[in-house]
Structures are given as structure tokens and as C-alpha cells.
PDB file of C-alpha atoms and ligand atoms in Angstrom:
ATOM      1  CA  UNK A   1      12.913   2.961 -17.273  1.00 92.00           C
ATOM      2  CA  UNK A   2      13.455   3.831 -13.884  1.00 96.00           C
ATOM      3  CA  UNK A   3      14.534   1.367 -11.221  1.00 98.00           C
ATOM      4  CA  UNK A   4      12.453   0.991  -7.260  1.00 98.00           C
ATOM      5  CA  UNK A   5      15.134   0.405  -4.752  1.00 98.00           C
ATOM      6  CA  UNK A   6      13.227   0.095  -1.076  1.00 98.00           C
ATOM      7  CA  UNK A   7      14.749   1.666   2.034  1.00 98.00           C
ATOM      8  CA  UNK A   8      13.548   0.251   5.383  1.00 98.00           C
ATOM      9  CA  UNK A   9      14.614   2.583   8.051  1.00 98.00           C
ATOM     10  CA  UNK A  10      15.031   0.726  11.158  1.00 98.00           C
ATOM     11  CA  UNK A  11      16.893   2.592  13.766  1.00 98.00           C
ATOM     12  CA  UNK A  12      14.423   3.351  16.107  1.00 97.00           C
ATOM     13  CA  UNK A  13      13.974   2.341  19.343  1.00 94.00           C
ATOM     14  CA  UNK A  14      10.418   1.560  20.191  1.00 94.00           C
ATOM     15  CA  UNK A  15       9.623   3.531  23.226  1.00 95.00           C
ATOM     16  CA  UNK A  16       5.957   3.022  23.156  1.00 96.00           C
ATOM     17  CA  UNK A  17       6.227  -0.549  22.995  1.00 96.00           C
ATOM     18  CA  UNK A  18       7.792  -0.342  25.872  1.00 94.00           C
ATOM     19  CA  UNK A  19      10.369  -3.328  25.733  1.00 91.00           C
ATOM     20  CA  UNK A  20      14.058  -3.304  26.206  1.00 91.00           C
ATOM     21  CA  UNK A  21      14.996  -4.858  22.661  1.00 96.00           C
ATOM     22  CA  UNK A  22      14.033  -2.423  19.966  1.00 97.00           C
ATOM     23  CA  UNK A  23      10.882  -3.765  18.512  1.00 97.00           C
ATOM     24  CA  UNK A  24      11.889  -4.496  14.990  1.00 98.00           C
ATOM     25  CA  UNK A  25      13.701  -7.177  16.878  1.00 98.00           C
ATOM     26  CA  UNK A  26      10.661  -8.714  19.021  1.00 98.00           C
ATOM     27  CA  UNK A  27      10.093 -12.081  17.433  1.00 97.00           C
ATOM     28  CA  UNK A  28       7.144 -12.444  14.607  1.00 97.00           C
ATOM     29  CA  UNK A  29       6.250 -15.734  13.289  1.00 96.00           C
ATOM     30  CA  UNK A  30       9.459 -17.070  14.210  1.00 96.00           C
ATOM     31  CA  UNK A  31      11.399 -14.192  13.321  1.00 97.00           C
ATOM     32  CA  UNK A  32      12.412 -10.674  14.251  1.00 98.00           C
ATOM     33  CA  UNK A  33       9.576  -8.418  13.078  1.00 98.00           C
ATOM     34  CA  UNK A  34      11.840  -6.727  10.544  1.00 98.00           C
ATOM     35  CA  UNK A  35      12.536  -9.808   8.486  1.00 98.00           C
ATOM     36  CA  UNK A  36       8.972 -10.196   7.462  1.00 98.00           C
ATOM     37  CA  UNK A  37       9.212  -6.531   5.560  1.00 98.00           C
ATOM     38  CA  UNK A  38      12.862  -7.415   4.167  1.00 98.00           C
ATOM     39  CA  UNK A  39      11.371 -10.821   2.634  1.00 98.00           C
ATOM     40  CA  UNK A  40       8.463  -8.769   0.928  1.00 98.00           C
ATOM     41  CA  UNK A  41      11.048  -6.482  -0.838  1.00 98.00           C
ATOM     42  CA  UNK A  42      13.366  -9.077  -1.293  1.00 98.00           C
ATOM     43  CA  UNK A  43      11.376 -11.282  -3.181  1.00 98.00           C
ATOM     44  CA  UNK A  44       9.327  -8.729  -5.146  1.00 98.00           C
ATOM     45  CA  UNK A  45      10.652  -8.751  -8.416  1.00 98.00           C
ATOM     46  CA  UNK A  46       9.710  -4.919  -9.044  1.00 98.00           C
ATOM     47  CA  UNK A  47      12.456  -3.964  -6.496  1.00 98.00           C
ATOM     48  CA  UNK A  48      15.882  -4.134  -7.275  1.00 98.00           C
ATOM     49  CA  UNK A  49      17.640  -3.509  -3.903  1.00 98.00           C
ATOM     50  CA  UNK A  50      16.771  -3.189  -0.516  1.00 98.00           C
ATOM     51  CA  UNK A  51      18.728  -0.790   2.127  1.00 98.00           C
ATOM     52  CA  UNK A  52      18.295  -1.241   5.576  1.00 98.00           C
ATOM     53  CA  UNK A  53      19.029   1.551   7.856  1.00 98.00           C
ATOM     54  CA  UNK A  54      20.025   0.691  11.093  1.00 98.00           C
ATOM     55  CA  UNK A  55      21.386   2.999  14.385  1.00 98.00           C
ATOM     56  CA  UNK A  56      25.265   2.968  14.346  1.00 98.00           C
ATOM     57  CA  UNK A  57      24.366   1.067  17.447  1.00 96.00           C
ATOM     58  CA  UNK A  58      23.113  -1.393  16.492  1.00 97.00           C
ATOM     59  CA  UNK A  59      23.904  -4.979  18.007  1.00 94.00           C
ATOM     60  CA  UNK A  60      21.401  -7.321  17.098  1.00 97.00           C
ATOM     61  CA  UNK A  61      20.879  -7.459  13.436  1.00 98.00           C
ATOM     62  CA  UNK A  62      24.181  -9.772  12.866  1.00 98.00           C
ATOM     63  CA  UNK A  63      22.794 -12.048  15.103  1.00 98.00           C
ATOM     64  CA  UNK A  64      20.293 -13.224  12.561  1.00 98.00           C
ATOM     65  CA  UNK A  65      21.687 -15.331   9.476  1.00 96.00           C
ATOM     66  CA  UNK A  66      20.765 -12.820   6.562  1.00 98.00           C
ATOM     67  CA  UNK A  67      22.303 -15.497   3.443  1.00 97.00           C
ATOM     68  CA  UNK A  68      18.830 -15.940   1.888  1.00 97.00           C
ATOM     69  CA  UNK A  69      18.613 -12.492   0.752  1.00 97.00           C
ATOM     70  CA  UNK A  70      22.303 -11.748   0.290  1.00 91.00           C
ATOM     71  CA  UNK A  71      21.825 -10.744  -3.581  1.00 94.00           C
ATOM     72  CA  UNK A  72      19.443  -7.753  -2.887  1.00 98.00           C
ATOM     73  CA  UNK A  73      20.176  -6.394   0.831  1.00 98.00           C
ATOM     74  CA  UNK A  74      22.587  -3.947   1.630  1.00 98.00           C
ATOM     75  CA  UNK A  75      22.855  -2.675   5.033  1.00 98.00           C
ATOM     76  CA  UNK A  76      23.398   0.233   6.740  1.00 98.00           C
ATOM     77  CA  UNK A  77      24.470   1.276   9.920  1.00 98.00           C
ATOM     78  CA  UNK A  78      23.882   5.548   9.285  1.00 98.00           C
ATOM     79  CA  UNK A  79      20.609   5.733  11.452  1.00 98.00           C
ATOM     80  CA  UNK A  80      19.672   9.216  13.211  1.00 96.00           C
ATOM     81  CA  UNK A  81      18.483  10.244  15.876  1.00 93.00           C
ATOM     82  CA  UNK A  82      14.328  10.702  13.952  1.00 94.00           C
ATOM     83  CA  UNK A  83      13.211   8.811  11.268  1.00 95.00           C
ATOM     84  CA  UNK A  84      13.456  11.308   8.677  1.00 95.00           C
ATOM     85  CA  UNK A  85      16.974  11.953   9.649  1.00 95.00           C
ATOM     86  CA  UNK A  86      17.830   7.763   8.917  1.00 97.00           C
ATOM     87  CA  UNK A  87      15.982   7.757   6.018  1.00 97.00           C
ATOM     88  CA  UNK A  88      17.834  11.112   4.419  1.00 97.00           C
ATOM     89  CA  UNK A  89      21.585   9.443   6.054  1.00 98.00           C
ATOM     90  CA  UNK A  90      20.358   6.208   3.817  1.00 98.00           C
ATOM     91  CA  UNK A  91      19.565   7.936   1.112  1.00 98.00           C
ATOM     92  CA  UNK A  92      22.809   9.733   1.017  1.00 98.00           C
ATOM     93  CA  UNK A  93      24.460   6.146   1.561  1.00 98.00           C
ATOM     94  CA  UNK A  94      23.264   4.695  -0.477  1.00 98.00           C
ATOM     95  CA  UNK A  95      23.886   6.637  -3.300  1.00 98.00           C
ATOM     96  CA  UNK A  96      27.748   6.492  -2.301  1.00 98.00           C
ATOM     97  CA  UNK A  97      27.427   2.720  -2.662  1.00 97.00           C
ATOM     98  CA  UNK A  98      25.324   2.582  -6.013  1.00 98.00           C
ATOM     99  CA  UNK A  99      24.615   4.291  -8.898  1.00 97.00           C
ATOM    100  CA  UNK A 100      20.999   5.487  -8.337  1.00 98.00           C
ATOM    101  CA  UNK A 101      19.214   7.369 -10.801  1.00 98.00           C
ATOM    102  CA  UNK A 102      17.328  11.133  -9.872  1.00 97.00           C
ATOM    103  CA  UNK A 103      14.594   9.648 -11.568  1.00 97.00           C
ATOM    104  CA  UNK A 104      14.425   6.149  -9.980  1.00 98.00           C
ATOM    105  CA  UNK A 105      11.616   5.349  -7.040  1.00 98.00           C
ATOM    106  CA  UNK A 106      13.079   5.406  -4.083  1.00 98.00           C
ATOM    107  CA  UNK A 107       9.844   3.244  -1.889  1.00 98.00           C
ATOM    108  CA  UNK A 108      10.398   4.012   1.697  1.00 98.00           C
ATOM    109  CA  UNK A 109       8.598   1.665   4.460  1.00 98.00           C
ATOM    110  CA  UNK A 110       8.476   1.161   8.065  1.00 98.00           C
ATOM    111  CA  UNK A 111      10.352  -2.369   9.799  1.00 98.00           C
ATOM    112  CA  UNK A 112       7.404  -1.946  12.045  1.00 98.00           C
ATOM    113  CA  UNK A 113       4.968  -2.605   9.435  1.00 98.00           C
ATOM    114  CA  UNK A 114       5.421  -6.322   8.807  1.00 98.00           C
ATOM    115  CA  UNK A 115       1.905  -7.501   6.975  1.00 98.00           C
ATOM    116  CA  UNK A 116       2.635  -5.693   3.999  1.00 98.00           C
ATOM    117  CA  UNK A 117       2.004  -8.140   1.086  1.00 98.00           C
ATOM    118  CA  UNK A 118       3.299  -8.518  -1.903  1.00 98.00           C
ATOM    119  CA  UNK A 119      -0.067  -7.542  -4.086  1.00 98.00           C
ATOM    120  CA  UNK A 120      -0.374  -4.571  -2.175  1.00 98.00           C
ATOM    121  CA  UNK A 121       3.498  -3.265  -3.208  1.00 98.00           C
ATOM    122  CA  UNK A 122       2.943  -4.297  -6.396  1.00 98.00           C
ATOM    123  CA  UNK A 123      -0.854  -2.229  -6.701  1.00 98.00           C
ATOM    124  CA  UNK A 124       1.500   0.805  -5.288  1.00 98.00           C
ATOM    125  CA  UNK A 125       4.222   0.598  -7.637  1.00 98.00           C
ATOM    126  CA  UNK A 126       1.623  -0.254 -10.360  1.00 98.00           C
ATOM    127  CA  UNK A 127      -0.717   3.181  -9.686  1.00 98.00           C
ATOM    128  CA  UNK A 128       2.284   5.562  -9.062  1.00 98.00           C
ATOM    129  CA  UNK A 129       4.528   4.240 -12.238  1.00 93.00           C
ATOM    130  CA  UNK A 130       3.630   7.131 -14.350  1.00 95.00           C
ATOM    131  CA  UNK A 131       2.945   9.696 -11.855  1.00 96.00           C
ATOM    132  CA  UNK A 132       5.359  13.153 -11.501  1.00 92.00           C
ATOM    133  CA  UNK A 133       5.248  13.108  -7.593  1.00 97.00           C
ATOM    134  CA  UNK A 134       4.711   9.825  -5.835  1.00 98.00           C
ATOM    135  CA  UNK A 135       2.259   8.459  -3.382  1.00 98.00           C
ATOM    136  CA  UNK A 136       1.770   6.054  -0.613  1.00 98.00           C
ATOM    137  CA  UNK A 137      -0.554   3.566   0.493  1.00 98.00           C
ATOM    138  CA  UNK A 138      -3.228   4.867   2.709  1.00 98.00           C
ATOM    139  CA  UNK A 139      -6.281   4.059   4.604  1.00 98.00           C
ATOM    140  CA  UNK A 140      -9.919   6.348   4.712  1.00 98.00           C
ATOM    141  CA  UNK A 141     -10.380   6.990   8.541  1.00 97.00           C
ATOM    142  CA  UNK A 142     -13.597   4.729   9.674  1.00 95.00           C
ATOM    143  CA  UNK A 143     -13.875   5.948  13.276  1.00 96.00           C
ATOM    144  CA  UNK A 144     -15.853   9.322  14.219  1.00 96.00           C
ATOM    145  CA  UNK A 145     -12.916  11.682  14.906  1.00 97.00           C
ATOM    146  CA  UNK A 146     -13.271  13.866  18.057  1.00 97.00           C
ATOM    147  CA  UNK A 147     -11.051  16.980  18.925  1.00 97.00           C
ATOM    148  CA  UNK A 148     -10.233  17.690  22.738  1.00 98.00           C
ATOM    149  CA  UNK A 149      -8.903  20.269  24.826  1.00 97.00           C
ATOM    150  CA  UNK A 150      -5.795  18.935  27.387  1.00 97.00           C
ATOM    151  CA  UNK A 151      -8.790  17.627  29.948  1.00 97.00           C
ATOM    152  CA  UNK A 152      -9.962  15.022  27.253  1.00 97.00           C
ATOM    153  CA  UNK A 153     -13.370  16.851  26.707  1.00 98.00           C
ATOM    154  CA  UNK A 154     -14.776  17.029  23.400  1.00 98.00           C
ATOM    155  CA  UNK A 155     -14.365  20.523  22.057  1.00 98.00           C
ATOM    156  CA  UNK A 156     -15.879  19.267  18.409  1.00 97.00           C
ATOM    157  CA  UNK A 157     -16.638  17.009  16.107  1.00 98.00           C
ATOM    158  CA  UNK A 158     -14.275  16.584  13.135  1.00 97.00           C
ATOM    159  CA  UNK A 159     -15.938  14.883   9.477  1.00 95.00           C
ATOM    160  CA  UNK A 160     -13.687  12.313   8.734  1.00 95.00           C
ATOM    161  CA  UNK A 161     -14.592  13.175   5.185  1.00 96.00           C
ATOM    162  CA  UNK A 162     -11.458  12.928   2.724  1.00 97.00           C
ATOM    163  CA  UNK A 163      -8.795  12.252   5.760  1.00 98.00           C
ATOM    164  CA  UNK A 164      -7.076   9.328   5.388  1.00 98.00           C
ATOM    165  CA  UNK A 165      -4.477   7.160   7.592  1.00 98.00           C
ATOM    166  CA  UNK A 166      -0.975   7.234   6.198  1.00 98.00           C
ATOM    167  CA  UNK A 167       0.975   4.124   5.818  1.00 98.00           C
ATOM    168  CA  UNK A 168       3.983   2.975   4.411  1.00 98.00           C
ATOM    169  CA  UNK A 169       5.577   2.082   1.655  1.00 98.00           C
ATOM    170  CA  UNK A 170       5.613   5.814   0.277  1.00 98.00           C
ATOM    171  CA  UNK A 171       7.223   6.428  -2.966  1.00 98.00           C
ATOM    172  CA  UNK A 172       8.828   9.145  -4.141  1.00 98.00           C
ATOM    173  CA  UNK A 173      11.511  10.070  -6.734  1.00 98.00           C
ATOM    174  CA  UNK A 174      15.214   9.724  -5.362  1.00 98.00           C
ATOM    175  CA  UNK A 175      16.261  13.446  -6.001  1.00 98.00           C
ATOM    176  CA  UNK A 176      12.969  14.948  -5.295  1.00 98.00           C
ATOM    177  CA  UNK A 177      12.908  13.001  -2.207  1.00 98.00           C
ATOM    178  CA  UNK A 178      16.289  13.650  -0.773  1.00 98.00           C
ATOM    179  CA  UNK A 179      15.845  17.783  -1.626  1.00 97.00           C
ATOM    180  CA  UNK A 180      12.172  17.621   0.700  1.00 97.00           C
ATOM    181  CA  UNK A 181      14.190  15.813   3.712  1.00 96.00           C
ATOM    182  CA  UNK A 182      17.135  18.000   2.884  1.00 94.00           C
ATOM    183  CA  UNK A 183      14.709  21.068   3.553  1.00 92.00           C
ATOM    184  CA  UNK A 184      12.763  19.607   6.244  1.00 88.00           C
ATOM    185  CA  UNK A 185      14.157  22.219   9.261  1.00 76.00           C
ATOM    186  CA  UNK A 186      13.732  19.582  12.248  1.00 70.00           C
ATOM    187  CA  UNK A 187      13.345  16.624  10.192  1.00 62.00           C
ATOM    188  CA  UNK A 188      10.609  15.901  13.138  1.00 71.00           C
ATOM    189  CA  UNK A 189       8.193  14.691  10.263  1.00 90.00           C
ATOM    190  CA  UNK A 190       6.904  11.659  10.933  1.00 90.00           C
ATOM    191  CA  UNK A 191       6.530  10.240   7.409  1.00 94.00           C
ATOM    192  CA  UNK A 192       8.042  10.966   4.010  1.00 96.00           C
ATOM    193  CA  UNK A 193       5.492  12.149   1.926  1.00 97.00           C
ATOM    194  CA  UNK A 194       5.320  15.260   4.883  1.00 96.00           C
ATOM    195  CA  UNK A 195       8.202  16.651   3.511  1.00 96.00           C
ATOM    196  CA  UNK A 196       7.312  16.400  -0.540  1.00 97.00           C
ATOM    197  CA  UNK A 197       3.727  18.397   0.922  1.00 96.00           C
ATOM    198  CA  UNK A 198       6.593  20.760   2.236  1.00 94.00           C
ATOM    199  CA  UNK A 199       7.985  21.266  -1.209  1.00 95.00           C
ATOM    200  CA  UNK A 200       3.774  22.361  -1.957  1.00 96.00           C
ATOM    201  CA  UNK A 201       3.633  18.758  -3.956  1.00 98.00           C
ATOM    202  CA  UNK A 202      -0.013  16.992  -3.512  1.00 98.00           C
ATOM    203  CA  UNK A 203       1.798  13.144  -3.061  1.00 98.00           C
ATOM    204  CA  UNK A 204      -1.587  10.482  -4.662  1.00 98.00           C
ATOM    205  CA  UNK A 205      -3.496   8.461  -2.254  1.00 98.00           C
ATOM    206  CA  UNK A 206      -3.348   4.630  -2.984  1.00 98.00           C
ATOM    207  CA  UNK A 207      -6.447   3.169  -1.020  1.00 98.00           C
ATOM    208  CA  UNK A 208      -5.321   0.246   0.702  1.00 98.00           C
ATOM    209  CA  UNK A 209      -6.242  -2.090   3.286  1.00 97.00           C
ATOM    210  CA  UNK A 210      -6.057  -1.668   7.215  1.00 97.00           C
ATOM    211  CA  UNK A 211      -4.214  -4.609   7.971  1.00 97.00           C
ATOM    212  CA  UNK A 212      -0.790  -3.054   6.819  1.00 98.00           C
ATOM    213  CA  UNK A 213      -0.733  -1.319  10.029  1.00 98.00           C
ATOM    214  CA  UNK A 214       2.252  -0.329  12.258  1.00 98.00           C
ATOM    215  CA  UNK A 215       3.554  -2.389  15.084  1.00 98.00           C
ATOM    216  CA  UNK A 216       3.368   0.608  17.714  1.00 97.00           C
ATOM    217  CA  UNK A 217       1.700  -0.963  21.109  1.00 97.00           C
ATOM    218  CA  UNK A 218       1.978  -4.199  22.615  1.00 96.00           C
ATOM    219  CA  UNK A 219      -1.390  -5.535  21.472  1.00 97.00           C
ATOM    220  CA  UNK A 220      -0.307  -4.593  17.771  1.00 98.00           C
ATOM    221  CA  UNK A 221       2.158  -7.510  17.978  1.00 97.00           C
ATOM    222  CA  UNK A 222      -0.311  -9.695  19.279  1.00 97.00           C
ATOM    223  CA  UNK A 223      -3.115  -9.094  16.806  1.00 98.00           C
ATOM    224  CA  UNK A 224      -0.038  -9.209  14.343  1.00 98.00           C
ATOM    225  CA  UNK A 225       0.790 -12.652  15.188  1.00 98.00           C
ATOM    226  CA  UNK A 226      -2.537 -13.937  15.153  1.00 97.00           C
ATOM    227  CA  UNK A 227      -2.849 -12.461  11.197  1.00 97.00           C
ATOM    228  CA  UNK A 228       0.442 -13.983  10.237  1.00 96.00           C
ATOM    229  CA  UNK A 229      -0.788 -17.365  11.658  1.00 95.00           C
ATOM    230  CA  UNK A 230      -4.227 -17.003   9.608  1.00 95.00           C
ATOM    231  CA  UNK A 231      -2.092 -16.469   6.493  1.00 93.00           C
ATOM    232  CA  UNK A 232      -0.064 -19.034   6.599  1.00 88.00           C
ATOM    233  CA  UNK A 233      -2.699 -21.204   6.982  1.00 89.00           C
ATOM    234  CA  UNK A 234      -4.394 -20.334   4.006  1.00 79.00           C
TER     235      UNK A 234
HETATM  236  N1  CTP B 301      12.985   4.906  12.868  1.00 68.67           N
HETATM  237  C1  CTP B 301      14.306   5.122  12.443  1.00 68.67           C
HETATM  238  N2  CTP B 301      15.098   6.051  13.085  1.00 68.67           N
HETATM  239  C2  CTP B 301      14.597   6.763  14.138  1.00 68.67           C
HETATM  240  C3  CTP B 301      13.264   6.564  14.558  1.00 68.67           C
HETATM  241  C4  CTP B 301      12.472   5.631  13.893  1.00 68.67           C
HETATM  242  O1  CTP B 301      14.768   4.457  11.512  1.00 68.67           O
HETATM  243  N3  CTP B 301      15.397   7.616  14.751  1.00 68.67           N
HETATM  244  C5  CTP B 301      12.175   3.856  12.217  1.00 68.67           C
HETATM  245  C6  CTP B 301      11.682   2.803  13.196  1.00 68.67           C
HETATM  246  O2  CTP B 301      12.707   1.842  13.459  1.00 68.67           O
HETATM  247  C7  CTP B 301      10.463   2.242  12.508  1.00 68.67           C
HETATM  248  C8  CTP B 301       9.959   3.410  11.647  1.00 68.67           C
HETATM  249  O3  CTP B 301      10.999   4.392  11.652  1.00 68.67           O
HETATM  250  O4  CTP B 301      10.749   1.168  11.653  1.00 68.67           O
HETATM  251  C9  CTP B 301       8.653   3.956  12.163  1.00 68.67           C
HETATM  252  O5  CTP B 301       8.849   4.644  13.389  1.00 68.67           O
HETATM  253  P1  CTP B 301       8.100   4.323  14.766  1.00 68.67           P
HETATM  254  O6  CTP B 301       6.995   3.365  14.563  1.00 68.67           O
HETATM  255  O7  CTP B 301       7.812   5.627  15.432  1.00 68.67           O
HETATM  256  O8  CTP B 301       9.251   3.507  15.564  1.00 68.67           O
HETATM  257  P2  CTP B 301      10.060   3.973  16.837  1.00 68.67           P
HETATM  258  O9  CTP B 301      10.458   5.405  16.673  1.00 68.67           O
HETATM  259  O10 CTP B 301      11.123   2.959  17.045  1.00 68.67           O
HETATM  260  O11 CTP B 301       8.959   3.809  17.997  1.00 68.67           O
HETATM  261  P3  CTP B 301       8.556   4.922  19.108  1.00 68.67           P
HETATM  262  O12 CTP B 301       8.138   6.160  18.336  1.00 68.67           O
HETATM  263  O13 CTP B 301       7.437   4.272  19.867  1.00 68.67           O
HETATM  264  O14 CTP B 301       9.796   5.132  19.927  1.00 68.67           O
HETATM  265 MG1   MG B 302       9.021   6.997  16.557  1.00 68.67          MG
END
């Protein structure tokens, strides 16, 4: 059976949130946002480790006391300079630190996406178990789309049938994964499964919820804050 390690890359810096700390580092529910993704992993007992990718930079994760998730985290400090260049340098990493499998999962998610719960990884890594490419969790657009020239006039009207929102965690197999991002030219792909669609794979759809979105703007950590506080008062 193959084993699901998770990587969170987390080397970014957050320019459109527009803060000087690096917003995987802006305080959440009492913690830095990336802690809330490293507990779902952590304590999912589907995933065996967790790698966190951080820039070589990095100054503020030791600053946090990481002892209650000491048995599963391993951390690195390998991040590049786009995200699919941190996640391929953790990949790589990783796999000089462990002995991962070509066939294990390899799920890859966002430290900006904190609200992920656990029933949602667990309906991913439950739909994709016995599938030969991978998926990732995804949303069907609900807004009317419009295309625009550069003046921000409508040119047309796009059907939002079949397109979907891509989220995170995406799954994918450990050497199929590290061969897309390996022949990725800029590795200026924004997500992972771009580069399996590179490799002309179709990576599965796994309908899931809106509120897994990313932390991007401001008034995403706001409306994240006021979720968290509704769960944990349920
Ligand atoms: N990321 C990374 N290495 C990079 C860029 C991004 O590990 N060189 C990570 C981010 O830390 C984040 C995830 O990839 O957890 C998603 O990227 P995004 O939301 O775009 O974060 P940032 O790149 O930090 O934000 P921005 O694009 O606004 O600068
Ligand atoms: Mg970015």
C-alpha cells in the first residue's frame, strides 16, 4: 500500500496581502496562519509525514514552539524563488531525508489555505486512492464569468459550464509528480496539477466546498477568522 506524505510549501512572501511579515505568519485564531494547515495533516491519521518548505530565509518559524507535532513534521528550509520551484526543492529533500516510494501520494497544499478540514482530506484521499493520476479538491465557478480587453470592458461572456476553481490539497504520485515539475520550463505554474496537464494527464476533480479558500487579500483573513471562530463554537 502506498503511503500520503503532505508537503506544505510555505516560502512565499505574500505580496498581495500587502504586510511586512509573510502572511503564513499573520496570526489566525491565536496562531500563525500556517499552523492551522500543519495541525490538519498532523493529526490526520491517513498522512504519515508532513514537510514544510520554507525560504532559506526564513526567520520566523523557530519562533513558534513546534513540540506538539514533533513525531510527524519535518522541516525544510529549500524554498525557491515560485511555488513550483519550493515544492520540486521539497520534493527532492525530502526524498534525501526518507525513503519515499515512486508510488506513494505525495498531497501538496497551500499554508495559505488554513480551513481545510479534516473530512474534506480524508473525502480527497478517499476518491483518488485507486486512481492512476491524482486529483485535487476543487470548486464549480458560481459567478457569471466575463472576459475584458485591458480597459475593463466586456469583450464576452464566458459559460462557466464545466470550469471549476482549483484548490489545494492536490495529489499526485511522488515520481510522476517530481518528472511534471522537473519539465515545467519556468516552473511559473501556479498549482501542481498544471504541470501533470503538462505531461497530457487529465488530474480528477474532487467537488468540494468554497470555504477551503486561499488567504490572498486582507479581507480573506478577516472572513477567515470569523469562520474559525464559528467552528470552534460548534
Ligand atoms: N509559495 C512558496 N514559494 C514561493 C511562492 C509561494 O512556497 N516562491 C507558497 C506560499 O507560501 C503559499 C502558497 O505557495 O503558501 C500559495 O501561494 P500564494 O498564495 O501565491 O502565496 P504568495 O506567493 O506568498 O503570495 P503573493 O502571490 O500574493 O505574493
Ligand atoms: Mg504567489
Amino acid at each position: 500500500m502506498p503511503n500520503y506524505y503532505a508537503l506544505i510549501p510555505a516560502a512565499g512572501y505574500g505580496a498581495r496581502m500587502g504586510n511586512q511579515l509573510p502572511k503564513q505568519y499573520l496570526t489566525l485564531a491565536g496562531h500563525p496562519m500556517i499552523y492551522h494547515a500543519t495541525r490538519t495533516f498532523c493529526e490526520s491519521p491517513q498522512i504519515k509525514r508532513v514537510f514544510i518548505v520554507l525560504s532559506p530565509q526564513d526567520p520566523e518559524w523557530k519562533k513558534y514552539d513546534w513540540d506538539v507535532f514533533s513525531d510527524k513534521l519535518s522541516v525544510f528550509y529549500c524554498g525557491g524563488e515560485t511555488r513550483a520551484e519550493s515544492v520540486f526543492n521539497g520534493l527532492n529533500t525530502a526524498a534525501g531525508h526518507f525513503a519515499i516510494e515512486s508510488s506513494d501520494w505525495i498531497l501538496v497544499h497551500d499554508a495559505a489555505r488554513p480551513l481545510l478540514t479534516q473530512h474534506q482530506l480524508s473525502q480527497l484521499i478517499d476518491e483518488l486512492a485507486d486512481d492512476a493520476i491524482g486529483g485535487l479538491l476543487a470548486v464549480p465557478v458560481a459567478d457569471t464569468l466575463k472576459r475584458s480587453g485591458a480597459d475593463a470592458r466586456i469583450l464576452q461572456t464566458e459559460s462557466r459550464e464545466h470550469l471549476w476553481q482549483a484548490q489545494t490539497p492536490q495529489m499526485f504520485r511522488y515520481a510522476m509528480l517530481l518528472e511534471a515539475l522537473n519539465n515545467v520550463p519556468e516552473l511559473s505554474i501556479t498549482d501542481d496539477a498544471s504541470a501533470i496537464e503538462a505531461m497530457g494527464h487529465h488530474p480528477r476533480l474532487v467537488h468540494n466546498k468554497s470555504d477551503n479558500f486561499k488567504i490572498t487579500y486582507p479581507q480573506d483573513l478577516a472572513l477567515a477568522e470569523l469562520i474559525m471562530q464559528q467552528r470552534n463554537q460548534q
